[in-house]
Amino acid sequence: MSKKNSKQRIMELADYIELHADKSLDLDHLASEAAVSPFHLQRTFRQLFGVSPKQLQNAIRVQRVKQALRDGAEISQAIYDAGFGSSSRVYEQLDQNFGMTFTEYKTGADALQIHFALRQTKLGLLLMAATERGVCFVHFGESASALIQALHQEFPKAQLLATPEQSQSNLDLWIDALEQHLAEAGPKPELPLHLIGTAFQLSVWRFLSTLKARETVSYADVAAGIAKPQAYRAVANACGANKVAVLIPCHRVLRGDGALGGYRWGVERKQQLLDLEVGTVTH
């Protein structure tokens, strides 16, 4: 532990917060765990994750409340188990800390506000994020802290806002629709997207969005489809840069010999998605 620098310790602290999200974690306690000053912790944590330690803890608690409610728990019990203490306190706290609606989008990155929500799905923990124009980020991951950090790395200057537990925002409806698709192998939801990429990447993603249900293609097929027949390697890179898992179906792009090839969220998930779409997943 002593050989690790402060940045490494603060990165690990995010996992500690996730593990103990239901506990009372004040800044002094967390700073002691990371062996840094409270000021250094607050500043560096926000640089790494885009949110404060308290905002990360609240986002994880919110995800747990929603999961418990979907599993049939009583509201008061779900809120208490997540660590909020009381329903009046959680609503008050969430209203103060998190926006409930999308705010006006401005071109400058400093003004970009992105709402995000976490959801446990059949294929693992998923984070969906959106601007007022549509979904800009859908990732699978092993932990909430890792997913929020990935979102911050993709949009380092944006203001990240967790969706509050008691709201029924568009984002909640969208992530519900995607979760249902993953759980029941129903049609892929047609959601508004806010894609940010190069002209070439956008052309690849646009082409993939036109694929019919269960249709697979090769990287060479995509290159030919966008009138860049020699650019199949660049197509592979564009698939790797896809920020919205499932909604842009890059999992349907296979190698020329029919092998799976790579996948940003793991080859195992790629196979699961393909199996799900042809109805071979056991429900």
Coordinates of N, CA, C and O in Angstrom, one line a residue, residues 58-166:
N58 N -23.8 8.3 -3.7 CA -25.2 8.5 -3.9 C -25.7 7.8 -5.2 O -26.8 7.2 -5.2
A59 N -24.9 7.9 -6.3 CA -25.3 7.2 -7.5 C -25.4 5.7 -7.3 O -26.3 5.1 -7.9
I60 N -24.4 5.1 -6.6 CA -24.5 3.7 -6.3 C -25.7 3.3 -5.5 O -26.4 2.4 -5.7
R61 N -26.0 4.2 -4.5 CA -27.1 3.9 -3.6 C -28.4 4.0 -4.4 O -29.3 3.2 -4.2
V62 N -28.5 5.0 -5.3 CA -29.7 5.1 -6.2 C -29.9 3.9 -7.0 O -31.0 3.3 -7.1
Q63 N -28.8 3.4 -7.6 CA -28.9 2.2 -8.4 C -29.4 1.0 -7.6 O -30.2 0.2 -8.0
R64 N -29.0 0.9 -6.3 CA -29.4 -0.2 -5.5 C -30.9 -0.1 -5.1 O -31.6 -1.1 -4.9
V65 N -31.3 1.2 -4.8 CA -32.7 1.4 -4.5 C -33.6 0.9 -5.7 O -34.6 0.2 -5.5
K66 N -33.2 1.3 -6.9 CA -34.0 1.0 -8.0 C -34.0 -0.5 -8.3 O -35.1 -1.1 -8.6
Q67 N -32.9 -1.1 -8.1 CA -32.8 -2.6 -8.3 C -33.7 -3.3 -7.2 O -34.4 -4.2 -7.6
A68 N -33.7 -2.8 -6.0 CA -34.5 -3.5 -4.9 C -36.0 -3.3 -5.2 O -36.7 -4.2 -5.0
L69 N -36.3 -2.1 -5.7 CA -37.8 -1.9 -6.0 C -38.2 -2.8 -7.2 O -39.3 -3.3 -7.2
R70 N -37.3 -3.0 -8.2 CA -37.7 -3.9 -9.3 C -37.8 -5.3 -8.8 O -38.5 -6.2 -9.4
D71 N -37.0 -5.7 -7.7 CA -37.1 -7.0 -7.2 C -38.2 -7.2 -6.2 O -38.4 -8.3 -5.6
G72 N -39.0 -6.2 -6.0 CA -40.2 -6.3 -5.2 C -40.1 -5.8 -3.8 O -41.1 -6.0 -3.0
A73 N -39.0 -5.1 -3.4 CA -38.9 -4.6 -2.1 C -39.8 -3.4 -1.8 O -40.2 -2.7 -2.7
E74 N -40.2 -3.2 -0.6 CA -40.9 -2.0 -0.2 C -40.0 -0.8 -0.3 O -38.8 -0.9 -0.1
I75 N -40.6 0.3 -0.7 CA -39.8 1.6 -0.9 C -39.0 1.9 0.3 O -37.8 2.2 0.2
S76 N -39.7 1.9 1.5 CA -38.9 2.4 2.7 C -37.8 1.4 3.0 O -36.7 1.8 3.4
Q77 N -38.0 0.1 2.8 CA -36.9 -0.9 3.1 C -35.8 -0.7 2.1 O -34.6 -0.8 2.4
A78 N -36.1 -0.5 0.8 CA -35.1 -0.4 -0.2 C -34.2 0.8 0.1 O -33.0 0.8 -0.1
I79 N -34.9 1.9 0.5 CA -34.1 3.2 0.8 C -33.2 3.0 2.0 O -32.0 3.4 2.0
Y80 N -33.8 2.3 3.0 CA -33.0 2.1 4.2 C -31.8 1.1 3.9 O -30.7 1.4 4.4
D81 N -32.0 0.0 3.2 CA -31.0 -0.9 2.9 C -29.9 -0.3 2.1 O -28.7 -0.7 2.2
A82 N -30.2 0.7 1.2 CA -29.2 1.3 0.4 C -28.3 2.3 1.2 O -27.3 2.7 0.7
G83 N -28.8 2.6 2.4 CA -28.0 3.5 3.3 C -28.5 4.9 3.4 O -27.8 5.7 4.1
F84 N -29.6 5.2 2.8 CA -30.1 6.6 2.9 C -30.7 7.0 4.2 O -30.7 8.1 4.6
G85 N -31.3 6.0 5.0 CA -31.8 6.3 6.3 C -33.3 6.5 6.3 O -34.0 5.8 7.1
S86 N -33.8 7.4 5.6 CA -35.3 7.7 5.5 C -35.7 8.2 4.2 O -34.9 8.8 3.5
S87 N -37.0 8.0 3.8 CA -37.4 8.4 2.5 C -37.4 9.9 2.4 O -37.0 10.5 1.3
S88 N -37.8 10.7 3.4 CA -37.8 12.1 3.3 C -36.4 12.6 3.1 O -36.1 13.6 2.4
R89 N -35.4 12.0 3.8 CA -34.0 12.4 3.7 C -33.5 12.1 2.3 O -32.8 12.9 1.7
V90 N -33.8 11.0 1.7 CA -33.3 10.6 0.4 C -33.8 11.5 -0.7 O -33.1 12.0 -1.5
Y91 N -35.1 11.8 -0.6 CA -35.7 12.7 -1.6 C -35.1 14.1 -1.5 O -34.8 14.7 -2.5
E92 N -34.9 14.6 -0.3 CA -34.4 15.9 -0.1 C -32.9 15.9 -0.6 O -32.5 16.9 -1.3
Q93 N -32.2 14.9 -0.3 CA -30.8 14.9 -0.7 C -30.6 14.8 -2.2 O -29.8 15.4 -2.8
L94 N -31.4 13.9 -2.8 CA -31.3 13.7 -4.3 C -31.8 15.0 -5.0 O -31.2 15.4 -6.0
D95 N -32.8 15.7 -4.5 CA -33.2 16.9 -5.2 C -32.1 18.0 -5.1 O -32.0 18.8 -6.0
Q96 N -31.4 18.0 -4.1 CA -30.3 19.0 -3.9 C -29.1 18.7 -4.8 O -28.5 19.5 -5.4
N97 N -28.8 17.4 -4.9 CA -27.6 17.0 -5.6 C -27.6 16.6 -7.0 O -26.7 16.7 -7.8
F98 N -28.8 16.3 -7.5 CA -28.9 15.8 -8.8 C -30.0 16.5 -9.6 O -31.1 16.7 -9.1
G99 N -29.7 16.8 -10.9 CA -30.8 17.4 -11.7 C -31.8 16.3 -12.1 O -31.5 15.2 -12.2
M100 N -33.0 16.8 -12.3 CA -34.1 15.8 -12.6 C -34.5 15.9 -14.1 O -35.2 15.0 -14.6
T101 N -34.1 16.9 -14.8 CA -34.5 17.0 -16.2 C -33.3 17.4 -17.0 O -32.3 17.9 -16.5
F102 N -33.3 17.2 -18.3 CA -32.2 17.6 -19.1 C -32.1 19.1 -19.2 O -33.1 19.8 -19.4
T103 N -31.0 19.7 -19.1 CA -30.8 21.1 -19.3 C -30.4 21.5 -20.7 O -30.0 20.6 -21.5
E104 N -30.5 22.8 -21.0 CA -30.2 23.2 -22.3 C -28.8 22.8 -22.7 O -27.8 23.1 -22.0
Y105 N -28.6 22.2 -23.9 CA -27.3 21.8 -24.4 C -26.6 22.9 -25.1 O -27.2 23.7 -25.9
K106 N -25.4 23.1 -24.8 CA -24.6 24.1 -25.5 C -23.4 23.4 -26.2 O -22.9 22.4 -25.7
T107 N -22.9 24.0 -27.2 CA -21.9 23.4 -28.0 C -20.6 23.2 -27.2 O -19.9 22.2 -27.3
G108 N -20.2 24.2 -26.4 CA -19.0 24.1 -25.6 C -19.0 22.9 -24.6 O -20.0 22.7 -23.9
A109 N -17.9 22.2 -24.6 CA -17.8 21.0 -23.8 C -18.0 21.4 -22.3 O -18.5 20.5 -21.5
D110 N -17.5 22.5 -21.9 CA -17.7 22.9 -20.5 C -19.1 23.0 -20.0 O -19.4 22.9 -18.9
A111 N -20.0 23.3 -21.0 CA -21.4 23.5 -20.6 C -22.2 22.2 -20.8 O -23.4 22.1 -20.5
L112 N -21.6 21.1 -21.3 CA -22.3 19.9 -21.6 C -22.7 19.2 -20.3 O -21.9 18.9 -19.4
Q113 N -24.0 18.9 -20.1 CA -24.5 18.2 -19.0 C -25.0 16.8 -19.4 O -25.8 16.7 -20.4
I114 N -24.5 15.8 -18.7 CA -24.9 14.4 -19.1 C -25.5 13.8 -17.9 O -24.8 13.7 -16.8
H115 N -26.7 13.2 -18.0 CA -27.3 12.5 -17.0 C -27.0 11.0 -17.2 O -26.9 10.5 -18.4
F116 N -26.8 10.3 -16.1 CA -26.5 8.8 -16.3 C -27.3 8.0 -15.3 O -27.8 8.5 -14.2
A117 N -27.5 6.8 -15.6 CA -28.2 5.8 -14.8 C -27.5 4.5 -14.9 O -27.0 4.1 -15.9
L118 N -27.6 3.7 -13.8 CA -27.0 2.4 -13.7 C -28.1 1.4 -13.6 O -29.1 1.6 -13.0
R119 N -27.8 0.2 -14.2 CA -28.8 -0.9 -14.2 C -28.1 -2.2 -14.3 O -27.2 -2.4 -15.1
Q120 N -28.6 -3.1 -13.4 CA -28.1 -4.5 -13.5 C -28.9 -5.2 -14.6 O -30.1 -5.3 -14.5
T121 N -28.3 -5.8 -15.6 CA -29.0 -6.4 -16.7 C -28.5 -7.9 -16.8 O -27.6 -8.3 -16.1
K122 N -29.2 -8.6 -17.7 CA -28.8 -10.0 -17.9 C -27.4 -10.2 -18.4 O -26.8 -11.2 -18.1
L123 N -26.8 -9.2 -19.0 CA -25.5 -9.2 -19.5 C -24.5 -8.5 -18.6 O -23.4 -8.3 -19.0
G124 N -24.9 -8.1 -17.4 CA -24.1 -7.5 -16.4 C -24.4 -6.0 -16.2 O -25.4 -5.5 -16.7
L125 N -23.7 -5.4 -15.3 CA -24.0 -4.0 -14.9 C -23.8 -3.1 -16.1 O -22.8 -3.2 -16.9
L126 N -24.8 -2.2 -16.3 CA -24.8 -1.3 -17.5 C -25.0 0.1 -17.1 O -25.7 0.4 -16.1
L127 N -24.3 1.0 -17.7 CA -24.5 2.5 -17.5 C -24.9 3.1 -18.8 O -24.3 2.9 -19.8
M128 N -26.0 3.8 -18.7 CA -26.5 4.6 -19.9 C -26.5 6.1 -19.5 O -26.8 6.5 -18.4
A129 N -26.0 6.9 -20.5 CA -25.9 8.3 -20.3 C -26.5 9.1 -21.5 O -26.4 8.5 -22.6
A130 N -27.0 10.3 -21.2 CA -27.6 11.0 -22.3 C -27.5 12.5 -22.1 O -27.4 13.0 -21.0
T131 N -27.4 13.2 -23.2 CA -27.5 14.6 -23.3 C -29.0 14.9 -23.6 O -29.8 14.0 -23.7
E132 N -29.4 16.2 -23.7 CA -30.8 16.4 -24.0 C -31.1 16.0 -25.5 O -32.3 15.8 -25.8
R133 N -30.1 15.7 -26.3 CA -30.3 15.3 -27.7 C -30.5 13.8 -27.8 O -31.0 13.3 -28.8
G134 N -30.1 13.0 -26.8 CA -30.2 11.6 -26.9 C -29.1 10.9 -26.2 O -28.2 11.5 -25.5
V135 N -29.1 9.5 -26.3 CA -28.2 8.7 -25.6 C -26.8 8.9 -26.2 O -26.6 8.8 -27.5
C136 N -25.8 9.1 -25.4 CA -24.5 9.3 -25.9 C -23.5 8.2 -25.4 O -22.3 8.2 -25.9
F137 N -23.9 7.4 -24.5 CA -23.0 6.4 -23.9 C -23.7 5.3 -23.3 O -24.7 5.5 -22.5
V138 N -23.4 4.1 -23.7 CA -24.0 2.8 -23.1 C -22.8 1.9 -23.0 O -22.3 1.4 -24.0
H139 N -22.4 1.5 -21.8 CA -21.3 0.7 -21.5 C -21.7 -0.4 -20.5 O -22.4 -0.2 -19.6
F140 N -21.1 -1.6 -20.7 CA -21.1 -2.7 -19.7 C -19.8 -2.6 -18.9 O -18.8 -2.1 -19.4
G141 N -19.9 -3.0 -17.6 CA -18.7 -2.9 -16.8 C -18.8 -3.8 -15.6 O -19.9 -4.4 -15.3
E142 N -17.7 -3.9 -14.8 CA -17.7 -4.8 -13.7 C -18.1 -4.1 -12.4 O -18.5 -4.7 -11.4
S143 N -18.1 -2.7 -12.4 CA -18.4 -2.0 -11.2 C -19.0 -0.6 -11.6 O -18.7 -0.1 -12.7
A144 N -19.7 0.0 -10.7 CA -20.3 1.3 -10.9 C -19.1 2.3 -11.0 O -19.2 3.2 -11.9
S145 N -18.1 2.2 -10.1 CA -17.1 3.2 -10.2 C -16.3 3.1 -11.5 O -15.9 4.2 -12.0
A146 N -16.0 1.9 -12.0 CA -15.3 1.8 -13.3 C -16.1 2.4 -14.4 O -15.6 3.1 -15.3
L147 N -17.5 2.2 -14.4 CA -18.3 2.7 -15.5 C -18.4 4.3 -15.4 O -18.3 4.9 -16.4
I148 N -18.5 4.8 -14.2 CA -18.6 6.3 -14.1 C -17.2 6.9 -14.5 O -17.2 7.9 -15.1
Q149 N -16.1 6.2 -14.1 CA -14.8 6.7 -14.6 C -14.7 6.7 -16.1 O -14.2 7.6 -16.7
A150 N -15.2 5.6 -16.7 CA -15.1 5.5 -18.2 C -16.0 6.6 -18.8 O -15.6 7.2 -19.8
L151 N -17.1 6.9 -18.2 CA -18.0 8.0 -18.8 C -17.2 9.3 -18.7 O -17.2 10.1 -19.6
H152 N -16.6 9.6 -17.5 CA -15.8 10.8 -17.3 C -14.7 10.9 -18.3 O -14.4 12.0 -18.8
Q153 N -14.0 9.8 -18.6 CA -12.9 9.8 -19.5 C -13.3 10.1 -20.9 O -12.6 10.8 -21.7
E154 N -14.5 9.7 -21.3 CA -15.1 10.0 -22.6 C -15.5 11.4 -22.7 O -15.4 12.1 -23.8
F155 N -16.0 12.0 -21.6 CA -16.5 13.4 -21.6 C -15.9 14.1 -20.4 O -16.6 14.4 -19.5
P156 N -14.6 14.4 -20.5 CA -13.9 14.9 -19.3 C -14.3 16.3 -18.8 O -14.1 16.6 -17.7
K157 N -14.9 17.1 -19.7 CA -15.3 18.4 -19.3 C -16.8 18.6 -19.0 O -17.2 19.6 -18.6
A158 N -17.5 17.5 -19.2 CA -18.9 17.5 -19.0 C -19.3 17.5 -17.5 O -18.5 17.0 -16.7
Q159 N -20.5 18.0 -17.2 CA -21.0 17.9 -15.8 C -21.8 16.6 -15.8 O -22.8 16.5 -16.5
L160 N -21.5 15.7 -14.9 CA -22.2 14.4 -14.8 C -23.2 14.5 -13.7 O -23.0 14.9 -12.6
L161 N -24.5 14.1 -14.0 CA -25.6 14.2 -13.1 C -26.3 12.8 -13.1 O -26.7 12.3 -14.1
A162 N -26.4 12.2 -11.9 CA -27.1 11.0 -11.7 C -28.6 11.2 -11.7 O -29.1 12.2 -11.1
T163 N -29.4 10.3 -12.3 CA -30.8 10.4 -12.3 C -31.3 10.1 -10.9 O -31.0 9.0 -10.4
P164 N -32.2 10.9 -10.3 CA -32.7 10.7 -9.0 C -33.6 9.5 -8.9 O -34.3 9.2 -9.9
E165 N -33.7 8.9 -7.8 CA -34.5 7.6 -7.6 C -35.9 7.8 -7.9 O -36.6 6.9 -8.5
Q166 N -36.5 9.0 -7.5 CA -38.0 9.1 -7.6 C -38.5 9.7 -8.9 O -39.7 9.8 -9.1

